[in-house]
mmCIF file of C-alpha atoms in Angstrom:
data_model
loop_
_atom_site.group_PDB
_atom_site.id
_atom_site.type_symbol
_atom_site.label_atom_id
_atom_site.label_comp_id
_atom_site.label_asym_id
_atom_site.label_seq_id
_atom_site.Cartn_x
_atom_site.Cartn_y
_atom_site.Cartn_z
ATOM 1 C CA MET A 284 45.624 73.732 -110.344
ATOM 2 C CA ASN A 285 47.407 74.860 -107.312
ATOM 3 C CA LEU A 286 48.508 78.197 -106.091
ATOM 4 C CA VAL A 287 52.075 78.847 -105.348
ATOM 5 C CA THR A 288 54.104 81.433 -104.421
ATOM 6 C CA GLU A 289 56.926 81.593 -107.116
ATOM 7 C CA MET A 290 57.560 79.866 -110.466
ATOM 8 C CA PRO A 291 60.470 77.364 -110.715
ATOM 9 C CA LYS A 292 63.358 78.207 -112.851
ATOM 10 C CA ASN A 293 63.484 75.069 -114.665
ATOM 11 C CA ILE A 294 60.753 73.876 -117.009
ATOM 12 C CA GLN A 295 58.720 71.066 -115.512
ATOM 13 C CA LEU A 296 57.634 68.261 -117.866
ATOM 14 C CA LEU A 297 54.254 66.253 -117.108
ATOM 15 C CA HIS A 298 52.839 63.408 -119.279
ATOM 16 C CA CYS A 299 49.332 62.469 -120.385
ATOM 17 C CA ALA A 300 48.772 59.086 -121.535
ATOM 18 C CA LYS A 301 46.818 60.301 -124.547
ATOM 19 C CA HIS A 302 48.736 63.374 -125.779
ATOM 20 C CA GLY A 303 52.253 62.615 -124.293
ATOM 21 C CA ASP A 304 54.660 65.177 -122.510
ATOM 22 C CA TYR A 305 53.468 68.670 -121.860
ATOM 23 C CA GLU A 306 54.952 71.675 -120.060
ATOM 24 C CA MET A 307 53.595 72.495 -116.666
ATOM 25 C CA ARG A 308 51.819 76.411 -116.778
ATOM 26 C CA PHE A 309 51.986 79.133 -114.308
ATOM 27 C CA LEU A 310 49.290 81.818 -114.254
ATOM 28 C CA PRO A 311 50.150 84.725 -112.444
ATOM 29 C CA MET A 312 47.395 86.194 -110.045
ATOM 30 C CA GLY A 313 48.675 88.826 -107.674
ATOM 31 C CA THR A 314 51.790 88.091 -106.090
ATOM 32 C CA LYS A 315 51.279 84.318 -106.492
ATOM 33 C CA PHE A 316 50.859 81.902 -109.489
ATOM 34 C CA PHE A 317 48.290 79.322 -110.540
ATOM 35 C CA LYS A 318 49.967 76.159 -111.274
ATOM 36 C CA ASN A 319 48.032 74.435 -114.134
ATOM 37 C CA ASP A 320 49.014 70.721 -114.383
ATOM 38 C CA TYR A 321 46.094 69.805 -116.768
ATOM 39 C CA CYS A 322 47.013 68.518 -120.481
ATOM 40 C CA PRO A 323 46.279 71.594 -122.485
ATOM 41 C CA LYS A 324 45.271 68.964 -125.504
ATOM 42 C CA CYS A 325 43.025 67.520 -123.122
ATOM 43 C CA ALA A 326 41.602 70.965 -122.359
ATOM 44 C CA VAL A 327 40.793 71.777 -125.760
ATOM 45 C CA GLU A 328 39.115 68.569 -126.755
ATOM 46 C CA ASN A 329 36.834 68.985 -123.254
ATOM 47 C CA ASN A 330 36.026 72.444 -124.256
ATOM 48 C CA GLN A 331 35.280 71.377 -127.924
ATOM 49 C CA LYS A 332 33.041 68.327 -126.597
ATOM 50 C CA GLN A 333 31.354 70.798 -124.149
ATOM 51 C CA ARG A 334 30.747 73.398 -126.787
ATOM 52 C CA ALA A 335 29.188 70.393 -129.181
ATOM 53 C CA GLU A 336 27.039 68.940 -126.020
ATOM 54 C CA ASP A 337 25.759 72.744 -125.418
ATOM 55 C CA ALA A 338 24.937 73.048 -128.804
ATOM 56 C CA GLN A 339 23.186 69.877 -129.107
ATOM 57 C CA LEU A 340 21.041 70.781 -125.947
ATOM 58 C CA ALA A 341 20.071 74.242 -127.219
ATOM 59 C CA LYS A 342 18.776 72.330 -130.513
ATOM 60 C CA LYS A 343 16.804 70.166 -128.770
ATOM 61 C CA GLN A 344 15.309 72.741 -126.399
ATOM 62 C CA ALA A 345 14.620 75.106 -129.584
ATOM 63 C CA ALA A 346 12.824 71.721 -131.304
ATOM 64 C CA ASP A 347 10.740 71.080 -127.856
ATOM 65 C CA LEU A 348 9.801 74.722 -127.716
ATOM 66 C CA VAL A 349 8.553 74.258 -131.357
ATOM 67 C CA ARG A 350 6.493 71.247 -130.428
ATOM 68 C CA ARG A 351 5.254 72.835 -127.105
ATOM 69 C CA SER A 352 3.842 75.840 -129.232
ATOM 70 C CA ARG A 353 2.515 73.586 -131.769
ATOM 71 C CA ILE A 354 0.556 71.380 -129.365
ATOM 72 C CA GLU A 355 -0.605 74.919 -127.688
ATOM 73 C CA ALA A 356 -2.062 75.757 -130.737
ATOM 74 C CA GLY A 357 -4.260 72.471 -130.907
ATOM 75 C CA VAL A 358 -2.118 70.625 -133.388
ATOM 76 C CA SER A 359 -2.485 66.814 -132.173
ATOM 77 C CA LEU A 360 0.879 64.778 -131.437
ATOM 78 C CA ARG A 361 0.273 62.809 -134.545
ATOM 79 C CA ASN A 362 0.467 65.693 -136.665
ATOM 80 C CA VAL A 363 2.928 67.942 -134.597
ATOM 81 C CA ASP A 364 5.449 67.429 -137.211
ATOM 82 C CA ALA A 365 3.411 67.731 -140.268
ATOM 83 C CA CYS A 366 4.412 69.661 -143.453
ATOM 84 C CA PHE A 367 3.075 69.843 -146.572
ATOM 85 C CA ASP A 368 5.531 67.410 -148.231
ATOM 86 C CA ASP A 369 3.687 64.787 -145.970
ATOM 87 C CA TYR A 370 0.598 65.085 -148.290
ATOM 88 C CA VAL A 371 1.316 63.572 -151.807
ATOM 89 C CA PRO A 372 -1.535 64.056 -154.342
ATOM 90 C CA GLU A 373 -2.635 60.993 -156.075
ATOM 91 C CA GLU A 374 -5.229 62.858 -158.550
ATOM 92 C CA ASP A 375 -5.370 66.227 -160.116
ATOM 93 C CA HIS A 376 -8.129 67.632 -157.843
ATOM 94 C CA GLU A 377 -5.858 66.747 -154.808
ATOM 95 C CA ALA A 378 -2.805 68.476 -156.452
ATOM 96 C CA LYS A 379 -5.027 71.774 -157.165
ATOM 97 C CA ASN A 380 -6.246 71.630 -153.622
ATOM 98 C CA LEU A 381 -2.521 71.597 -152.025
ATOM 99 C CA ALA A 382 -1.561 74.472 -154.479
ATOM 100 C CA SER A 383 -4.613 76.438 -153.240
ATOM 101 C CA ILE A 384 -3.590 75.776 -149.421
ATOM 102 C CA LYS A 385 -0.060 76.723 -149.895
ATOM 103 C CA LEU A 386 -1.293 79.739 -151.689
ATOM 104 C CA PHE A 387 -3.616 80.610 -148.914
ATOM 105 C CA CYS A 388 -0.671 79.824 -146.182
ATOM 106 C CA ASN A 389 1.785 82.096 -148.132
ATOM 107 C CA LYS A 390 -1.045 84.678 -148.044
ATOM 108 C CA ILE A 391 -1.615 84.792 -144.406
ATOM 109 C CA GLN A 392 2.383 84.804 -143.867
ATOM 110 C CA LEU A 393 2.319 88.299 -145.802
ATOM 111 C CA ASP A 394 -0.510 89.371 -143.481
ATOM 112 C CA GLY A 395 -3.210 88.869 -146.018
ATOM 113 C CA SER A 396 -6.780 87.489 -145.445
ATOM 114 C CA GLY A 397 -9.204 85.059 -146.821
ATOM 115 C CA ASN A 398 -11.351 82.009 -145.722
ATOM 116 C CA MET A 399 -11.664 78.572 -146.681
ATOM 117 C CA VAL A 400 -14.107 75.567 -146.175
ATOM 118 C CA MET A 401 -12.478 72.084 -146.589
ATOM 119 C CA CYS A 402 -15.222 69.387 -146.751
ATOM 120 C CA GLY A 403 -15.249 65.636 -148.147
ATOM 121 C CA SER A 404 -14.483 62.321 -147.450
ATOM 122 C CA LEU A 405 -13.167 61.176 -144.328
ATOM 123 C CA GLY A 406 -9.433 60.470 -144.121
ATOM 124 C CA THR A 407 -8.534 62.609 -147.356
ATOM 125 C CA GLY A 408 -5.933 64.691 -145.788
ATOM 126 C CA LYS A 409 -7.591 67.756 -144.623
ATOM 127 C CA THR A 410 -6.298 67.930 -140.910
ATOM 128 C CA LEU A 411 -2.970 66.878 -141.819
ATOM 129 C CA LEU A 412 -3.020 70.043 -144.767
ATOM 130 C CA MET A 413 -4.329 72.391 -141.773
ATOM 131 C CA SER A 414 -1.788 70.857 -139.251
ATOM 132 C CA ALA A 415 0.878 71.739 -141.650
ATOM 133 C CA THR A 416 -0.622 75.166 -142.509
ATOM 134 C CA VAL A 417 -0.574 76.165 -138.788
ATOM 135 C CA ASN A 418 3.048 74.645 -138.096
ATOM 136 C CA GLN A 419 4.113 76.812 -140.907
ATOM 137 C CA LEU A 420 2.606 80.077 -139.758
ATOM 138 C CA LEU A 421 3.506 79.226 -136.185
ATOM 139 C CA ALA A 422 7.306 79.270 -137.536
ATOM 140 C CA SER A 423 6.759 82.515 -139.124
ATOM 141 C CA GLY A 424 5.391 84.141 -136.031
ATOM 142 C CA LYS A 425 1.279 83.985 -136.517
ATOM 143 C CA ARG A 426 -0.874 83.333 -133.700
ATOM 144 C CA CYS A 427 -2.946 80.077 -134.714
ATOM 145 C CA ARG A 428 -5.242 77.712 -133.193
ATOM 146 C CA ILE A 429 -6.771 74.487 -134.404
ATOM 147 C CA VAL A 430 -9.782 73.471 -132.602
ATOM 148 C CA LYS A 431 -12.552 70.610 -132.743
ATOM 149 C CA MET A 432 -15.923 71.812 -133.077
ATOM 150 C CA GLN A 433 -17.029 69.823 -130.075
ATOM 151 C CA ASP A 434 -14.100 71.333 -127.976
ATOM 152 C CA LEU A 435 -14.800 74.847 -129.144
ATOM 153 C CA ILE A 436 -18.629 74.173 -128.084
ATOM 154 C CA ARG A 437 -17.263 72.881 -124.707
ATOM 155 C CA GLU A 438 -15.132 76.014 -124.015
ATOM 156 C CA LEU A 439 -18.281 77.998 -124.564
ATOM 157 C CA LYS A 440 -20.447 76.011 -121.881
ATOM 158 C CA ASP A 441 -17.509 76.225 -119.502
ATOM 159 C CA CYS A 442 -18.149 80.023 -119.469
ATOM 160 C CA TRP A 443 -21.306 79.447 -117.988
ATOM 161 C CA ARG A 444 -20.118 77.596 -115.125
ATOM 162 C CA PRO A 445 -20.083 79.514 -111.572
ATOM 163 C CA GLY A 446 -16.140 80.673 -111.181
ATOM 164 C CA ALA A 447 -15.426 80.578 -115.151
ATOM 165 C CA HIS A 448 -11.922 82.106 -115.934
ATOM 166 C CA PHE A 449 -13.799 83.621 -119.120
ATOM 167 C CA THR A 450 -17.157 85.097 -119.984
ATOM 168 C CA GLU A 451 -18.712 84.091 -123.071
ATOM 169 C CA THR A 452 -18.074 87.761 -124.675
ATOM 170 C CA GLN A 453 -14.380 87.287 -123.662
ATOM 171 C CA LEU A 454 -14.163 83.942 -125.102
ATOM 172 C CA ILE A 455 -15.625 85.329 -128.533
ATOM 173 C CA LYS A 456 -13.018 87.945 -128.718
ATOM 174 C CA LYS A 457 -10.368 85.681 -128.006
ATOM 175 C CA PHE A 458 -11.142 83.506 -130.955
ATOM 176 C CA ALA A 459 -11.936 86.410 -133.033
ATOM 177 C CA SER A 460 -8.469 88.027 -132.514
ATOM 178 C CA ILE A 461 -6.020 85.177 -133.247
ATOM 179 C CA ASP A 462 -4.306 85.133 -136.799
ATOM 180 C CA LEU A 463 -5.905 82.133 -137.983
ATOM 181 C CA LEU A 464 -8.835 80.001 -136.653
ATOM 182 C CA VAL A 465 -9.064 76.267 -138.069
ATOM 183 C CA ILE A 466 -12.409 74.796 -136.832
ATOM 184 C CA ASP A 467 -12.154 70.829 -137.362
ATOM 185 C CA GLU A 468 -14.677 68.346 -137.361
ATOM 186 C CA VAL A 469 -17.338 70.681 -138.232
ATOM 187 C CA GLY A 470 -20.853 68.885 -137.841
ATOM 188 C CA MET A 471 -19.764 66.736 -135.008
ATOM 189 C CA GLY A 472 -21.848 69.136 -132.209
ATOM 190 C CA TYR A 473 -25.727 68.852 -132.013
ATOM 191 C CA GLY A 474 -25.985 71.916 -134.197
ATOM 192 C CA SER A 475 -28.365 73.608 -131.668
ATOM 193 C CA ASP A 476 -29.520 77.205 -132.187
ATOM 194 C CA THR A 477 -27.338 78.333 -129.325
ATOM 195 C CA GLU A 478 -24.030 76.749 -130.926
ATOM 196 C CA LYS A 479 -24.731 78.233 -134.396
ATOM 197 C CA LEU A 480 -25.343 81.701 -132.911
ATOM 198 C CA PHE A 481 -22.161 81.227 -130.951
ATOM 199 C CA ILE A 482 -20.131 80.011 -134.244
ATOM 200 C CA PHE A 483 -22.081 82.916 -136.018
ATOM 201 C CA ASP A 484 -20.683 85.281 -133.475
ATOM 202 C CA VAL A 485 -16.808 84.178 -133.528
ATOM 203 C CA ILE A 486 -17.002 84.209 -137.555
ATOM 204 C CA ASP A 487 -18.361 87.451 -137.766
ATOM 205 C CA GLY A 488 -15.930 88.852 -135.279
ATOM 206 C CA ARG A 489 -13.199 87.424 -137.329
ATOM 207 C CA TYR A 490 -14.825 88.765 -140.601
ATOM 208 C CA ASN A 491 -14.837 92.310 -139.111
ATOM 209 C CA ASN A 492 -11.302 91.812 -137.966
ATOM 210 C CA MET A 493 -10.491 90.611 -141.775
ATOM 211 C CA LEU A 494 -8.857 87.595 -140.258
ATOM 212 C CA PRO A 495 -8.738 83.994 -141.864
ATOM 213 C CA THR A 496 -10.699 81.331 -141.053
ATOM 214 C CA VAL A 497 -11.176 77.706 -141.827
ATOM 215 C CA LEU A 498 -13.815 75.224 -141.573
ATOM 216 C CA VAL A 499 -12.837 71.560 -141.734
ATOM 217 C CA SER A 500 -15.649 68.977 -141.939
ATOM 218 C CA ASN A 501 -16.502 65.430 -143.341
ATOM 219 C CA LEU A 502 -19.681 66.632 -144.502
ATOM 220 C CA ASP A 503 -20.571 68.176 -148.103
ATOM 221 C CA ILE A 504 -20.920 71.990 -148.323
ATOM 222 C CA THR A 505 -24.639 71.280 -147.725
ATOM 223 C CA GLY A 506 -24.026 69.476 -144.594
ATOM 224 C CA VAL A 507 -21.542 72.208 -143.399
ATOM 225 C CA LYS A 508 -24.296 74.841 -143.900
ATOM 226 C CA GLU A 509 -26.840 72.664 -141.798
ATOM 227 C CA ALA A 510 -24.198 72.328 -139.037
ATOM 228 C CA VAL A 511 -23.119 75.887 -138.292
ATOM 229 C CA GLY A 512 -25.783 77.935 -140.315
ATOM 230 C CA THR A 513 -26.139 79.504 -143.792
ATOM 231 C CA ARG A 514 -24.988 82.687 -142.579
ATOM 232 C CA VAL A 515 -21.526 81.442 -141.323
ATOM 233 C CA VAL A 516 -20.850 79.922 -144.664
ATOM 234 C CA ASP A 517 -21.705 83.001 -146.474
ATOM 235 C CA ARG A 518 -19.592 84.986 -144.630
ATOM 236 C CA LEU A 519 -16.522 82.878 -145.181
ATOM 237 C CA ARG A 520 -17.340 83.088 -149.112
ATOM 238 C CA GLU A 521 -17.649 86.591 -149.215
ATOM 239 C CA ASP A 522 -14.572 88.284 -151.013
ATOM 240 C CA GLY A 523 -13.775 85.165 -152.878
ATOM 241 C CA GLY A 524 -13.509 82.461 -149.877
ATOM 242 C CA LEU A 525 -12.552 79.165 -151.089
ATOM 243 C CA VAL A 526 -14.440 75.867 -150.748
ATOM 244 C CA LEU A 527 -12.388 73.037 -151.213
ATOM 245 C CA ALA A 528 -13.954 69.397 -151.763
ATOM 246 C CA PHE A 529 -11.674 66.160 -151.103
ATOM 247 C CA THR A 530 -13.022 62.997 -152.639
ATOM 248 C CA GLY A 531 -10.166 60.786 -152.743
ATOM 249 C CA ARG A 532 -9.503 57.538 -150.995
ATOM 250 C CA SER A 533 -8.960 57.668 -147.275
ATOM 251 C CA ARG A 534 -5.295 57.810 -146.259
ATOM 252 C CA ARG A 535 -5.573 56.336 -143.028
#
């Protein structure tokens, strides 16, 4: 595109190897003219291509943002794309568990409360289902966190170090205020009185805030009570809290 002082009196033809002949265009700008010698059909095609590339980039950026939010919420890379369709029930009790979890998820989406304990055999899809729950709730704008029991205790111990970013009280308030807290691998810690007291304080804070909590464990319900204390399980079972047993084959 070049600047000229006047328009020619005769039509000037140019040739595009792809689209054939086309007229030179002159665009007024003040007292002069821009001479546009670019093929108009090529311009349209390039604009369409650019819009398609921009749309694809925006789609990728949106997908990256979703994945990042899930990972920040504690969902593992293995389950970052997990959804309920990934869990295919093979027995009646598995179908009932899936239906209960979907109902639980929908209830939270509608700002409802409720708690759940998922316990039973290793590799039966408990973490997958909770990852799918967290993924769905994040998409609806809920603040969620799925955290392993031992990692939760590590965060507690980090509070006791000099120069820690959080105090124990602040950490409890943080976990007591998010929309859904899932504590996975319950029973993997030492089960000390200090750990049990910390877990109770978190659960009790969520109980008072009427926020849903899920415990996930490879232990049975008796083992869960031994790991976190009977008071914690009693809190979660109040007001109709669910206990779901997973006893099917390992899916790993």
